[in-house]
Short mmCIF file of C-alpha atoms in Angstrom, two decimals:
data_model
loop_
_atom_site.label_atom_id
_atom_site.label_comp_id
_atom_site.label_asym_id
_atom_site.label_seq_id
_atom_site.Cartn_x
_atom_site.Cartn_y
_atom_site.Cartn_z
CA UNK A 739 18.91 -0.06 53.27
CA UNK A 740 20.28 3.48 52.91
CA UNK A 741 17.81 6.28 53.07
CA UNK A 742 18.40 9.06 50.60
CA UNK A 743 17.42 12.56 51.60
CA UNK A 744 16.55 15.36 49.33
CA UNK A 745 19.09 18.14 48.68
CA UNK A 746 16.96 20.72 50.36
CA UNK A 747 16.85 18.69 53.51
CA UNK A 748 20.65 18.31 53.51
CA UNK A 749 21.19 22.06 53.22
CA UNK A 750 18.76 22.73 56.00
CA UNK A 751 20.43 20.16 58.18
CA UNK A 752 23.93 21.62 57.44
CA UNK A 753 22.88 25.16 58.22
CA UNK A 754 21.10 24.20 61.39
CA UNK A 755 24.25 22.49 62.69
CA UNK A 756 26.28 25.73 62.54
CA UNK A 757 23.69 28.30 63.53
CA UNK A 758 23.19 29.84 66.94
CA UNK A 759 20.22 28.99 69.06
CA UNK A 760 17.18 31.04 68.29
CA UNK A 761 17.55 33.09 71.46
CA UNK A 762 21.23 34.15 70.74
CA UNK A 763 21.15 34.87 67.03
CA UNK A 764 21.88 38.48 65.92
CA UNK A 765 21.18 40.04 62.59
CA UNK A 766 24.21 40.06 60.19
CA UNK A 767 23.87 43.80 59.77
CA UNK A 768 24.74 44.26 63.46
CA UNK A 769 28.09 42.34 63.08
CA UNK A 770 29.44 44.30 60.10
CA UNK A 771 31.12 47.13 62.16
CA UNK A 772 33.01 44.59 64.28
CA UNK A 773 34.19 42.65 61.22
CA UNK A 774 35.35 45.86 59.52
CA UNK A 775 37.24 46.98 62.65
CA UNK A 776 39.18 43.70 62.84
CA UNK A 777 40.04 43.83 59.15
CA UNK A 778 41.40 47.38 59.54
CA UNK A 779 43.53 46.44 62.55
CA UNK A 780 44.90 43.28 60.92
CA UNK A 781 46.13 45.40 58.04
CA UNK A 782 49.01 46.62 60.25
CA UNK A 783 50.34 43.10 60.77
CA UNK A 784 54.05 43.23 59.78
CA UNK A 785 54.59 39.58 60.70
CA UNK A 786 52.11 37.91 58.40
CA UNK A 787 52.51 34.19 58.24
CA UNK A 788 52.70 32.45 54.92
CA UNK A 789 50.85 29.13 54.92
CA UNK A 790 53.14 26.16 54.98
CA UNK A 791 51.57 24.85 51.77
CA UNK A 792 52.84 27.94 49.91
CA UNK A 793 56.46 27.76 51.16
CA UNK A 794 59.24 25.34 50.36
CA UNK A 795 61.81 24.01 52.84
CA UNK A 796 65.29 23.48 51.40
CA UNK A 797 68.59 22.15 52.62
CA UNK A 798 70.24 25.54 52.06
CA UNK A 799 67.59 27.31 54.13
CA UNK A 800 67.91 24.82 56.97
CA UNK A 801 71.71 25.14 56.98
CA UNK A 802 71.61 28.94 57.03
CA UNK A 803 68.99 28.91 59.80
CA UNK A 804 71.16 26.64 61.94
CA UNK A 805 74.19 28.85 61.26
CA UNK A 806 72.19 31.95 62.21
CA UNK A 807 71.13 30.37 65.49
CA UNK A 808 74.69 29.39 66.38
CA UNK A 809 75.93 32.88 65.51
CA UNK A 810 73.26 34.51 67.65
CA UNK A 811 74.08 32.29 70.64
CA UNK A 812 77.83 32.99 70.41
CA UNK A 813 77.37 36.74 70.00
CA UNK A 814 74.80 36.79 72.79
CA UNK A 815 77.28 35.15 75.18
CA UNK A 816 80.06 37.54 74.14
CA UNK A 817 77.86 40.61 74.53
CA UNK A 818 76.60 39.44 77.92
CA UNK A 819 80.15 38.87 79.13
CA UNK A 820 81.19 42.33 77.93
CA UNK A 821 78.18 43.88 79.65
CA UNK A 822 78.98 42.20 82.97
CA UNK A 823 82.73 43.03 82.78
CA UNK A 824 83.91 46.45 83.94
CA UNK A 825 86.10 47.91 81.19
CA UNK A 826 88.64 50.54 82.34
CA UNK A 827 88.52 53.98 80.80
CA UNK A 828 90.98 56.84 80.91
CA UNK A 829 90.89 60.55 80.31
CA UNK A 830 93.50 63.29 80.43
CA UNK A 831 93.05 66.40 82.56
CA UNK A 832 95.31 69.07 84.02
CA UNK A 833 97.41 67.71 86.88
CA UNK A 834 95.56 68.19 90.16
CA UNK A 835 98.51 67.26 92.38
CA UNK A 836 99.76 70.41 94.12
CA UNK A 837 102.31 68.76 96.43
CA UNK A 838 105.58 70.64 96.80
CA UNK A 839 107.76 67.54 97.09
CA UNK A 840 108.04 64.33 95.13
CA UNK A 841 109.35 61.08 96.60
CA UNK A 842 111.75 59.02 94.49
CA UNK A 843 112.19 55.37 95.49
CA UNK A 844 115.21 53.45 94.21
CA UNK A 845 116.86 50.06 94.62
CA UNK A 846 119.97 49.81 92.43
CA UNK A 847 123.01 47.53 92.40
CA UNK A 848 126.26 49.09 91.16
CA UNK A 849 128.15 46.19 89.63
CA UNK A 850 131.70 47.56 90.02
CA UNK A 851 131.57 50.20 92.74
CA UNK A 852 131.96 49.23 96.38
CA UNK A 853 129.89 50.78 99.13
CA UNK A 854 132.76 52.80 100.60
CA UNK A 855 133.15 54.75 97.35
CA UNK A 856 129.52 54.94 96.18
CA UNK A 857 127.70 58.25 96.58
CA UNK A 858 124.11 59.28 95.79
CA UNK A 859 123.25 62.79 94.63
CA UNK A 860 120.31 64.78 93.29
CA UNK A 861 119.87 67.95 91.25
CA UNK A 862 116.76 69.88 90.26
CA UNK A 863 115.82 72.66 87.86
CA UNK A 864 115.86 75.22 90.71
CA UNK A 865 119.61 74.72 90.94
CA UNK A 866 119.52 72.75 94.18
CA UNK A 867 122.23 70.10 94.25
CA UNK A 868 122.96 67.61 97.01
CA UNK A 869 125.88 65.19 97.13
CA UNK A 870 126.52 62.07 99.18
CA UNK A 871 122.98 61.68 100.50
CA UNK A 872 122.82 59.27 103.44
CA UNK A 873 119.38 59.93 104.96
CA UNK A 874 116.89 57.12 104.16
CA UNK A 875 119.62 55.37 102.12
CA UNK A 876 120.88 51.87 102.89
CA UNK A 877 123.90 50.17 101.31
CA UNK A 878 124.57 46.45 101.12
CA UNK A 879 127.80 44.83 99.94
CA UNK A 880 127.42 42.47 96.98
CA UNK A 881 130.08 39.90 96.00
CA UNK A 882 131.07 39.38 92.39
CA UNK A 883 129.98 36.09 90.88
CA UNK A 884 132.71 33.54 90.34
CA UNK A 885 136.32 33.61 91.46
CA UNK A 886 137.37 36.78 89.66
CA UNK A 887 138.20 39.58 92.07
CA UNK A 888 138.48 43.27 91.35
CA UNK A 889 141.77 45.12 91.36
CA UNK A 890 142.82 48.66 90.43
CA UNK A 891 144.15 49.37 86.95
CA UNK A 892 147.79 50.25 86.49
CA UNK A 893 148.59 53.45 84.65
CA UNK A 894 149.93 51.57 81.62
CA UNK A 895 146.78 49.42 81.50
CA UNK A 896 144.55 52.48 81.57
CA UNK A 897 146.39 54.08 78.67
CA UNK A 898 146.42 50.92 76.59
CA UNK A 899 142.73 50.18 77.09
CA UNK A 900 141.66 53.79 76.67
CA UNK A 901 143.31 54.27 73.29
CA UNK A 902 143.45 50.71 71.94
CA UNK A 903 140.12 50.92 70.14
CA UNK A 904 140.49 54.51 68.94
CA UNK A 905 140.57 54.97 65.17
CA UNK A 906 140.75 57.99 62.89
CA UNK A 907 139.60 58.74 59.38
CA UNK A 908 142.11 59.88 56.79
CA UNK A 909 140.91 63.49 57.16
CA UNK A 910 141.15 63.39 60.96
CA UNK A 911 144.63 61.88 60.87
CA UNK A 912 145.83 64.49 58.38
CA UNK A 913 144.51 67.21 60.70
CA UNK A 914 146.23 65.76 63.77
CA UNK A 915 149.58 65.00 62.10
CA UNK A 916 149.98 68.29 60.24
CA UNK A 917 152.52 70.94 61.29
CA UNK A 918 151.15 73.95 63.11
CA UNK A 919 153.01 76.27 60.78
CA UNK A 920 150.27 78.77 59.98
CA UNK A 921 146.80 79.58 61.20
CA UNK A 922 145.69 80.26 57.63
CA UNK A 923 146.30 76.79 56.18
CA UNK A 924 143.56 74.24 55.51
CA UNK A 925 143.59 72.83 59.06
CA UNK A 926 141.88 74.08 62.22
CA UNK A 927 144.70 73.53 64.76
CA UNK A 928 142.38 74.11 67.72
CA UNK A 929 142.92 71.02 69.91
CA UNK A 930 146.47 70.58 71.15
CA UNK A 931 145.55 67.72 73.50
CA UNK A 932 144.01 65.73 70.63
CA UNK A 933 147.33 66.00 68.78
CA UNK A 934 149.15 64.59 71.81
CA UNK A 935 146.69 61.71 72.24
CA UNK A 936 146.83 60.66 68.57
CA UNK A 937 150.10 58.70 69.07
CA UNK A 938 152.00 56.98 71.86
CA UNK A 939 154.56 59.79 71.81
CA UNK A 940 154.53 63.15 70.04
CA UNK A 941 157.71 65.18 69.64
CA UNK A 942 157.13 68.89 68.95
CA UNK A 943 159.51 71.64 67.87
CA UNK A 944 158.27 75.02 69.16
CA UNK A 945 159.79 77.80 67.07
CA UNK A 946 159.38 81.42 66.00
CA UNK A 947 160.00 82.82 62.52
CA UNK A 948 162.07 85.72 63.81
CA UNK A 949 164.41 83.41 65.80
CA UNK A 950 167.79 82.90 64.04
CA UNK A 951 168.51 79.72 66.04
CA UNK A 952 165.21 78.30 64.82
CA UNK A 953 166.11 79.04 61.21
CA UNK A 954 169.51 77.37 61.61
CA UNK A 955 167.94 74.34 63.29
CA UNK A 956 165.17 73.97 60.68
CA UNK A 957 167.09 71.82 58.08
CA UNK A 958 168.22 69.35 60.75
CA UNK A 959 164.72 69.12 62.14
CA UNK A 960 163.11 68.59 58.73
CA UNK A 961 165.39 65.62 57.99
CA UNK A 962 164.88 64.12 61.44
CA UNK A 963 161.10 64.63 61.29
CA UNK A 964 160.88 62.95 57.89
CA UNK A 965 162.92 59.94 59.03
CA UNK A 966 160.84 59.34 62.15
CA UNK A 967 157.44 59.90 60.52
CA UNK A 968 158.36 57.54 57.67
CA UNK A 969 159.46 54.92 60.26
CA UNK A 970 163.10 54.95 59.12
CA UNK A 971 163.96 55.69 62.74
CA UNK A 972 161.94 53.76 65.33
CA UNK A 973 161.75 53.49 69.11
CA UNK A 974 160.78 50.39 71.12
CA UNK A 975 159.01 50.38 74.47
CA UNK A 976 159.95 48.41 77.57
CA UNK A 977 158.23 45.32 76.15
CA UNK A 978 160.29 45.43 72.94
CA UNK A 979 157.35 46.55 70.82
CA UNK A 980 157.61 49.44 68.36
CA UNK A 981 155.95 52.57 69.70
CA UNK A 982 153.98 55.05 67.62
CA UNK A 983 156.05 58.26 67.54
CA UNK A 984 155.18 61.32 65.47
CA UNK A 985 157.08 64.61 64.98
CA UNK A 986 155.73 68.03 64.03
CA UNK A 987 156.48 71.78 64.29
CA UNK A 988 154.48 74.52 66.01
CA UNK A 989 154.82 78.21 65.12
CA UNK A 990 154.51 80.26 68.29
CA UNK A 991 154.02 83.46 66.31
CA UNK A 992 150.70 82.30 64.84
CA UNK A 993 149.71 80.18 67.86
CA UNK A 994 150.69 82.38 70.77
CA UNK A 995 147.92 81.17 73.08
CA UNK A 996 148.97 77.54 72.73
CA UNK A 997 152.60 78.40 73.45
CA UNK A 998 151.55 80.41 76.52
CA UNK A 999 149.56 77.46 77.83
CA UNK A 1000 152.61 75.23 77.34
CA UNK A 1001 154.81 77.88 79.01
CA UNK A 1002 157.37 78.08 76.19
CA UNK A 1003 160.17 80.41 77.40
CA UNK A 1004 162.78 80.03 74.67
CA UNK A 1005 163.22 79.00 71.04
CA UNK A 1006 163.65 76.46 69.68
CA UNK A 1007 162.11 74.19 72.31
CA UNK A 1008 161.92 70.45 71.60
CA UNK A 1009 159.56 68.47 73.83
CA UNK A 1010 158.39 64.86 73.90
CA UNK A 1011 154.78 64.40 75.07
CA UNK A 1012 153.39 61.05 76.17
CA UNK A 1013 149.81 60.13 75.41
CA UNK A 1014 147.62 60.23 78.46
CA UNK A 1015 150.07 62.26 80.52
CA UNK A 1016 148.81 64.90 82.90
CA UNK A 1017 148.82 68.55 81.95
CA UNK A 1018 152.33 69.99 82.15
CA UNK A 1019 153.96 66.55 82.10
CA UNK A 1020 156.57 66.20 79.31
CA UNK A 1021 160.30 65.66 78.62
CA UNK A 1022 162.35 68.50 77.09
CA UNK A 1023 165.48 67.97 74.98
CA UNK A 1024 168.52 69.97 76.06
CA UNK A 1025 171.30 68.23 74.14
CA UNK A 1026 173.00 69.03 70.90
CA UNK A 1027 170.66 69.84 68.04
CA UNK A 1028 171.55 66.96 65.73
CA UNK A 1029 169.74 63.83 64.58
CA UNK A 1030 171.89 61.33 66.49
CA UNK A 1031 171.49 63.08 69.81
CA UNK A 1032 167.72 63.46 69.45
CA UNK A 1033 167.38 59.83 68.32
CA UNK A 1034 169.19 58.42 71.38
CA UNK A 1035 167.26 60.74 73.71
CA UNK A 1036 163.89 59.77 72.20
CA UNK A 1037 164.62 56.04 72.27
CA UNK A 1038 165.80 56.12 75.88
CA UNK A 1039 162.57 57.74 77.07
CA UNK A 1040 160.29 55.43 75.07
CA UNK A 1041 162.14 52.36 76.37
CA UNK A 1042 161.03 53.17 79.94
CA UNK A 1043 157.32 52.75 79.20
CA UNK A 1044 155.20 49.58 78.98
CA UNK A 1045 152.83 50.27 76.09
CA UNK A 1046 151.78 46.70 75.23
CA UNK A 1047 150.81 44.99 78.47
CA UNK A 1048 147.96 42.92 77.03
CA UNK A 1049 145.57 44.54 79.48
CA UNK A 1050 141.88 43.62 79.48
CA UNK A 1051 138.85 45.26 81.02
CA UNK A 1052 138.10 43.97 84.49
CA UNK A 1053 136.43 44.98 87.71
CA UNK A 1054 138.20 47.58 89.79
CA UNK A 1055 136.61 46.66 93.11
CA UNK A 1056 136.39 43.28 94.77
CA UNK A 1057 132.66 43.73 95.27
CA UNK A 1058 129.65 45.73 94.19
CA UNK A 1059 127.10 47.65 96.20
CA UNK A 1060 123.32 47.52 96.38
CA UNK A 1061 121.89 50.87 97.42
CA UNK A 1062 118.20 51.28 98.30
CA UNK A 1063 116.19 54.11 99.77
CA UNK A 1064 114.18 57.19 98.95
CA UNK A 1065 114.78 60.89 98.54
CA UNK A 1066 112.40 63.84 98.45
CA UNK A 1067 112.89 66.39 95.68
CA UNK A 1068 110.98 69.38 94.38
CA UNK A 1069 108.27 68.65 91.80
CA UNK A 1070 110.37 70.02 88.95
CA UNK A 1071 112.65 68.34 86.39
CA UNK A 1072 115.83 66.96 87.91
CA UNK A 1073 118.23 64.03 88.15
CA UNK A 1074 119.27 61.32 90.56
CA UNK A 1075 122.81 60.09 90.01
CA UNK A 1076 125.10 57.40 91.39
CA UNK A 1077 128.87 57.83 91.10
CA UNK A 1078 132.22 57.13 92.72
CA UNK A 1079 133.43 59.46 95.44
CA UNK A 1080 136.67 59.63 97.35
CA UNK A 1081 137.27 57.32 100.27
CA UNK A 1082 139.72 57.27 103.15
CA UNK A 1083 140.56 53.64 102.44
CA UNK A 1084 141.96 54.02 98.92
CA UNK A 1085 142.53 56.73 96.32
CA UNK A 1086 141.38 55.91 92.79
CA UNK A 1087 140.96 57.82 89.57
CA UNK A 1088 137.16 58.27 89.33
CA UNK A 1089 137.34 59.08 85.61
CA UNK A 1090 138.12 55.42 84.87
CA UNK A 1091 135.36 53.84 86.94
CA UNK A 1092 132.54 51.72 85.56
CA UNK A 1093 128.98 52.62 86.55
CA UNK A 1094 127.20 49.61 85.04
CA UNK A 1095 124.18 48.80 87.18
CA UNK A 1096 121.04 46.74 87.68
CA UNK A 1097 117.77 48.46 88.58
CA UNK A 1098 115.69 46.37 90.97
CA UNK A 1099 113.12 49.09 91.57
CA UNK A 1100 112.68 52.72 90.57
CA UNK A 1101 109.42 54.55 91.18
CA UNK A 1102 107.89 57.90 92.08
CA UNK A 1103 105.42 58.75 94.81
CA UNK A 1104 104.30 56.79 97.84
CA UNK A 1105 102.04 54.24 96.17
CA UNK A 1106 102.52 50.69 97.53
CA UNK A 1107 104.51 48.28 95.39
CA UNK A 1108 101.58 45.83 95.36
CA UNK A 1109 99.54 48.37 93.42
CA UNK A 1110 101.00 47.15 90.14
CA UNK A 1111 99.35 43.73 90.41
CA UNK A 1112 95.91 45.28 90.88
CA UNK A 1113 96.11 47.52 87.84
CA UNK A 1114 94.61 46.70 84.43
CA UNK A 1115 97.07 44.91 82.17
CA UNK A 1116 97.39 47.81 79.72
CA UNK A 1117 98.74 50.07 82.48
CA UNK A 1118 101.15 47.72 84.27
CA UNK A 1119 103.99 48.07 81.79
CA UNK A 1120 104.15 51.84 82.38
CA UNK A 1121 104.22 51.84 86.18
CA UNK A 1122 107.81 50.70 86.83
CA UNK A 1123 109.40 50.04 83.42
CA UNK A 1124 112.99 49.95 84.75
CA UNK A 1125 112.47 47.19 87.30
CA UNK A 1126 114.67 44.16 86.71
CA UNK A 1127 116.76 45.66 83.89
CA UNK A 1128 120.57 45.73 83.68
CA UNK A 1129 122.57 48.43 81.91
CA UNK A 1130 126.22 47.64 81.16
CA UNK A 1131 129.11 49.53 79.55
CA UNK A 1132 132.49 47.95 78.85
CA UNK A 1133 134.64 50.97 77.89
CA UNK A 1134 136.15 53.87 79.74
CA UNK A 1135 134.51 57.32 79.70
CA UNK A 1136 131.05 55.92 79.01
CA UNK A 1137 128.00 55.87 81.24
CA UNK A 1138 124.37 54.74 80.96
CA UNK A 1139 122.00 57.70 81.06
CA UNK A 1140 118.24 57.41 81.61
CA UNK A 1141 115.44 59.82 80.77
CA UNK A 1142 112.05 59.27 82.39
CA UNK A 1143 108.83 61.10 81.59
CA UNK A 1144 106.60 60.97 84.67
CA UNK A 1145 102.81 61.21 84.36
CA UNK A 1146 100.63 61.50 87.46
CA UNK A 1147 97.87 58.85 87.45
CA UNK A 1148 94.72 58.90 89.59
CA UNK A 1149 92.31 55.97 90.10
CA UNK A 1150 88.76 57.15 90.69
CA UNK A 1151 87.37 53.96 92.23
CA UNK A 1152 90.08 53.39 94.84
CA UNK A 1153 91.24 57.00 95.30
CA UNK A 1154 94.84 55.86 94.81
CA UNK A 1155 97.54 57.92 93.14
CA UNK A 1156 100.47 56.58 91.19
CA UNK A 1157 102.88 57.62 88.47
CA UNK A 1158 103.24 56.14 85.02
CA UNK A 1159 106.64 56.34 83.34
CA UNK A 1160 108.00 56.29 79.82
CA UNK A 1161 111.68 55.39 79.75
CA UNK A 1162 114.49 55.94 77.26
CA UNK A 1163 118.19 55.37 77.80
CA UNK A 1164 121.49 55.72 75.97
CA UNK A 1165 125.21 55.41 76.61
CA UNK A 1166 126.86 58.81 76.96
CA UNK A 1167 130.46 59.36 75.91
CA UNK A 1168 132.27 61.58 78.42
CA UNK A 1169 135.28 63.78 78.11
CA UNK A 1170 138.53 62.45 79.45
CA UNK A 1171 138.80 63.33 83.12
CA UNK A 1172 135.04 63.47 83.72
CA UNK A 1173 133.67 61.20 86.43
CA UNK A 1174 131.04 58.79 85.03
CA UNK A 1175 127.57 58.89 86.58
CA UNK A 1176 124.64 56.51 86.41
CA UNK A 1177 122.17 59.32 85.84
CA UNK A 1178 118.37 59.12 86.03
CA UNK A 1179 116.88 62.31 84.59
CA UNK A 1180 113.15 62.87 85.01
CA UNK A 1181 110.56 65.38 83.88
CA UNK A 1182 106.98 65.71 85.15
CA UNK A 1183 104.09 66.04 82.75
CA UNK A 1184 101.66 68.96 83.37
CA UNK A 1185 98.66 66.66 82.86
CA UNK A 1186 97.37 63.63 84.70
CA UNK A 1187 95.62 60.45 83.62
CA UNK A 1188 92.35 59.65 85.39
CA UNK A 1189 91.44 55.95 85.25
CA UNK A 1190 87.88 54.81 85.93
CA UNK A 1191 85.35 52.19 84.84
CA UNK A 1192 82.90 52.43 81.97
CA UNK A 1193 79.25 52.09 83.07
CA UNK A 1194 76.96 50.59 80.41
CA UNK A 1195 73.20 51.18 80.54
CA UNK A 1196 70.74 48.31 80.39
CA UNK A 1197 69.14 49.69 77.23
CA UNK A 1198 72.53 49.62 75.50
CA UNK A 1199 72.69 45.92 76.21
CA UNK A 1200 69.13 45.32 74.93
CA UNK A 1201 69.87 47.34 71.79
CA UNK A 1202 72.96 45.26 71.09
CA UNK A 1203 71.01 42.01 71.55
CA UNK A 1204 68.33 43.16 69.10
CA UNK A 1205 71.00 44.27 66.65
CA UNK A 1206 72.78 40.92 66.88
CA UNK A 1207 69.58 38.91 66.38
CA UNK A 1208 68.21 40.98 63.53
CA UNK A 1209 71.55 41.40 61.84
CA UNK A 1210 72.38 37.70 61.99
CA UNK A 1211 69.06 36.58 60.47
CA UNK A 1212 69.14 39.35 57.86
CA UNK A 1213 72.61 38.42 56.70
CA UNK A 1214 71.77 34.73 56.67
CA UNK A 1215 68.56 35.41 54.71
CA UNK A 1216 70.50 37.32 52.10
CA UNK A 1217 73.11 34.58 51.95
CA UNK A 1218 70.43 31.90 51.59
CA UNK A 1219 68.79 33.86 48.78
CA UNK A 1220 72.08 34.20 46.95
CA UNK A 1221 72.82 30.50 47.33
CA UNK A 1222 69.36 29.47 46.13
CA UNK A 1223 69.59 31.76 43.11
CA UNK A 1224 73.02 30.39 42.31
CA UNK A 1225 71.69 26.83 42.62
CA UNK A 1226 68.91 27.56 40.14
CA UNK A 1227 71.36 29.06 37.68
CA UNK A 1228 73.65 26.07 37.98
CA UNK A 1229 70.78 23.64 37.37
CA UNK A 1230 69.75 25.57 34.27
CA UNK A 1231 73.13 25.01 32.63
CA UNK A 1232 73.20 22.18 30.14
CA UNK A 1233 75.94 19.62 30.08
CA UNK A 1234 76.11 18.32 26.54
CA UNK A 1235 77.91 15.20 25.56
CA UNK A 1236 80.18 15.20 22.53
CA UNK A 1237 78.69 14.95 19.02
CA UNK A 1238 79.60 11.30 18.49
CA UNK A 1239 77.55 10.18 21.49
CA UNK A 1240 73.86 9.38 20.88
CA UNK A 1241 72.45 11.20 23.87
CA UNK A 1242 72.77 14.51 25.70
CA UNK A 1243 71.29 15.80 28.92
CA UNK A 1244 69.40 19.02 29.40
CA UNK A 1245 69.06 19.53 33.11
CA UNK A 1246 66.63 22.42 32.87
CA UNK A 1247 63.91 20.60 30.89
CA UNK A 1248 61.58 19.02 33.39
CA UNK A 1249 58.18 17.49 32.86
CA UNK A 1250 56.10 16.07 35.66
CA UNK A 1251 59.01 16.39 38.07
CA UNK A 1252 61.22 14.13 35.91
CA UNK A 1253 64.20 15.06 33.77
CA UNK A 1254 63.71 14.35 30.05
CA UNK A 1255 66.36 12.57 28.04
CA UNK A 1256 66.62 13.77 24.45
CA UNK A 1257 68.60 12.06 21.76
CA UNK A 1258 70.56 13.72 18.95
CA UNK A 1259 67.42 13.80 16.72
CA UNK A 1260 65.41 15.73 19.28
CA UNK A 1261 63.28 12.75 20.25
CA UNK A 1262 62.26 12.32 23.87
#
């Protein structure tokens, strides 16, 4: 049988179960200050926890939380790696190097200059110039690849190759082919050698206006000049090919300086100049002043020359030369050049030599070559930019020319010094008769680059970690909120079936957690 107790007894029993023993009980009035103090302190809680019964877990929230965790882990690993890695830094200051001399190290192969003719020279902005340097310079003979051997050019080959690819515009040709009759016409008439080199042969009548013999000879010359220039009268070379011959007149009254240079002693003077001939080399006509005599004389001279030999560019020497060494120069702008010099073994025309070359190594200072491998990757390309490059020209009177800007570089951690370089090059066109040079011009920068390592503080690392964690969860919270709001909006849209169907769905009308189906009469 169950015994039923009175309500009063139950309350007394309940209270007695949760009350302190009689000896430890305190009056409630004594506990009020402590309760108030805790309530005041808890008011500063910025991380209040919402009871689980009042929050809702969704698929979107779980997905964004997982994505936030993955993002935090990845960024944490990246930031830790960056913190543990020493990143190089650089700054620019005034050059601290006060050395008087600068060492230039080179290792160059001249592709078509043998060692007996190759010379090394330097020049600086102080005007100091040294030729044929042999101290600390070593030369090594290098064979050409393949069976082709070098051989000197013949004079006819040089002329054919030198002028075969030359072309003129209509204005330039009119300037070169015009008579030098007056200094006040529309032409400049300032380059006599260019007139000679414009054709295979140039026949010139030097005259003076006051000369009676010149006036008597003028009609005959005009007819002969017209016939030759219009190709009615031609002249063939030794190979049976038609030569380019042009005739013109030169007035020694208006162009006295030119006539003095050509040493004209009497009038009229008819001379035949050959393209590419040396200064003062010509043939002068002394026969009767008629067209037949001048025609036979002109044709006989042209027939002695080979103007169409079919020459091609080739190596002059049977071997090349690899030259390596170092030279000390003043710390001012200057040049290092490689060119052909005279040799006791064979005389050659240095103006027609080829200075194509391969640069194996070119550097400044005394830094070890292995330094490049230990440098940060962003600096390696500027240490020795010429190494391993080949520079080739295939025409006469052309030469590769280099310009190097040198910047002193100092490494704080290792106390090493090196030089960074910026390199530009071009092919220079030289005047006829100038000896080609493989020239390396350099200029020193007045500043230096100091390379060190960036030291990061531990609090920078902690700050970045906090920023990554807080930023990731903030962004993901915003994204989750946007997605949830979008989901609610999408669910509130009604998809209605067409009018002829009996039913339609309203997704937003919910009762008791179930979607209601409403027919076309509004009945549920």
